[in-house]
């Protein structure tokens, strides 16, 4: 019995696909969902996002990011908008600003 080994075919994304991948990630799709959708490995998704200067979710906010978020929020942006701007969830922004003592709007 002869066993034939099939190496996986490497799939390369076009520029428009990469832009779509970034858009979907920013709209909340996970790395795993994108990997499945685009037919690529999850680490390849992360690599594409990093090359496009997209901050991956799951990272903690730095002190300067919290300061910037506070300034944007105090300038009138919503928590969700600040989150999109900085690559974090709105709830993450709220928690960071609350911990910093920033007064929340109603």
Coordinates of C-alpha atoms in Angstrom, one line a residue:
X1 CA 0.0 0.0 0.0
X2 CA 1.4 3.3 -1.1
X3 CA 0.6 6.4 1.0
X4 CA 0.5 9.6 -0.9
X5 CA 1.3 12.7 1.1
X6 CA -0.5 15.9 0.1
X7 CA 1.1 19.1 1.2
X8 CA -1.4 21.9 1.8
X9 CA -1.6 24.5 -0.9
X10 CA -0.5 27.9 0.3
X11 CA -3.2 30.5 -0.4
X12 CA -2.1 34.1 -1.0
X13 CA -4.5 36.9 -0.5
X14 CA -5.0 39.7 -2.9
X15 CA -4.8 43.3 -1.7
X16 CA -8.6 43.6 -1.8
X17 CA -9.0 40.4 0.3
X18 CA -6.5 41.8 2.8
X19 CA -8.5 45.0 3.0
X20 CA -11.7 43.0 3.5
X21 CA -10.0 40.9 6.2
X22 CA -9.0 44.1 8.1
X23 CA -12.5 45.5 7.7
X24 CA -14.1 42.4 9.1
X25 CA -11.6 42.2 12.0
X26 CA -12.3 45.8 12.9
X27 CA -16.1 45.0 12.8
X28 CA -15.6 42.2 15.4
X29 CA -14.7 39.0 13.5
X30 CA -12.3 36.8 15.3
X31 CA -8.9 35.6 13.9
X32 CA -10.3 32.1 13.9
X33 CA -13.5 33.1 12.0
X34 CA -11.3 35.0 9.4
X35 CA -9.0 32.0 9.0
X36 CA -11.9 29.8 8.2
X37 CA -13.6 32.3 6.0
X38 CA -10.4 33.1 3.9
X39 CA -9.1 29.5 3.9
X40 CA -5.8 30.5 5.7
X41 CA -4.2 29.7 9.0
X42 CA -5.0 31.8 12.0
X43 CA -1.3 32.9 12.4
X44 CA -1.4 34.1 8.8
X45 CA -4.5 36.2 9.6
X46 CA -2.6 37.7 12.5
X47 CA 0.4 38.4 10.3
X48 CA -1.7 40.2 7.7
X49 CA -3.3 42.3 10.4
X50 CA 0.0 43.2 12.0
X51 CA 1.4 44.2 8.5
X52 CA -1.5 46.5 8.1
X53 CA -0.7 48.1 11.5
X54 CA -3.9 46.7 13.1
X55 CA -3.7 46.2 16.9
X56 CA -4.8 42.7 17.7
X57 CA -7.5 42.3 20.4
X58 CA -6.5 40.9 23.7
X59 CA -3.7 43.4 24.4
X60 CA -3.8 45.6 27.4
X61 CA -3.9 49.3 27.0
X62 CA -0.7 51.3 27.7
X63 CA -0.7 54.4 29.9
X64 CA -0.4 56.6 26.8
X65 CA -3.3 54.9 25.1
X66 CA -5.5 55.4 28.2
X67 CA -4.5 59.1 28.2
X68 CA -5.3 59.4 24.6
X69 CA -8.6 57.6 25.1
X70 CA -9.5 60.0 27.9
X71 CA -8.8 63.0 25.8
X72 CA -10.9 61.6 22.9
X73 CA -13.7 60.7 25.2
X74 CA -13.6 64.1 26.9
X75 CA -13.6 65.8 23.5
X76 CA -17.0 64.2 22.9
X77 CA -16.4 60.8 21.1
X78 CA -18.4 57.9 22.3
X79 CA -16.7 54.9 24.1
X80 CA -17.4 52.8 21.0
X81 CA -15.8 55.4 18.7
X82 CA -12.8 55.7 20.9
X83 CA -12.5 51.9 20.9
X84 CA -12.7 51.7 17.1
X85 CA -10.1 54.5 16.8
X86 CA -7.7 52.7 19.2
X87 CA -8.5 49.1 18.3
X88 CA -10.2 48.2 21.5
X89 CA -13.7 47.2 22.5
X90 CA -15.8 50.1 23.9
X91 CA -16.1 48.2 27.2
X92 CA -12.4 48.0 27.5
X93 CA -12.2 51.8 27.0
X94 CA -14.9 52.3 29.6
X95 CA -13.1 50.1 32.2
X96 CA -9.7 51.8 31.6
X97 CA -11.2 55.3 31.8
X98 CA -13.2 54.4 34.9
X99 CA -10.0 53.0 36.6
X100 CA -8.2 56.3 35.7
X101 CA -11.0 58.2 37.4
X102 CA -12.5 59.8 34.3
X103 CA -16.1 60.8 34.8
X104 CA -18.5 59.0 32.5
X105 CA -21.3 60.8 30.6
X106 CA -24.9 59.6 31.0

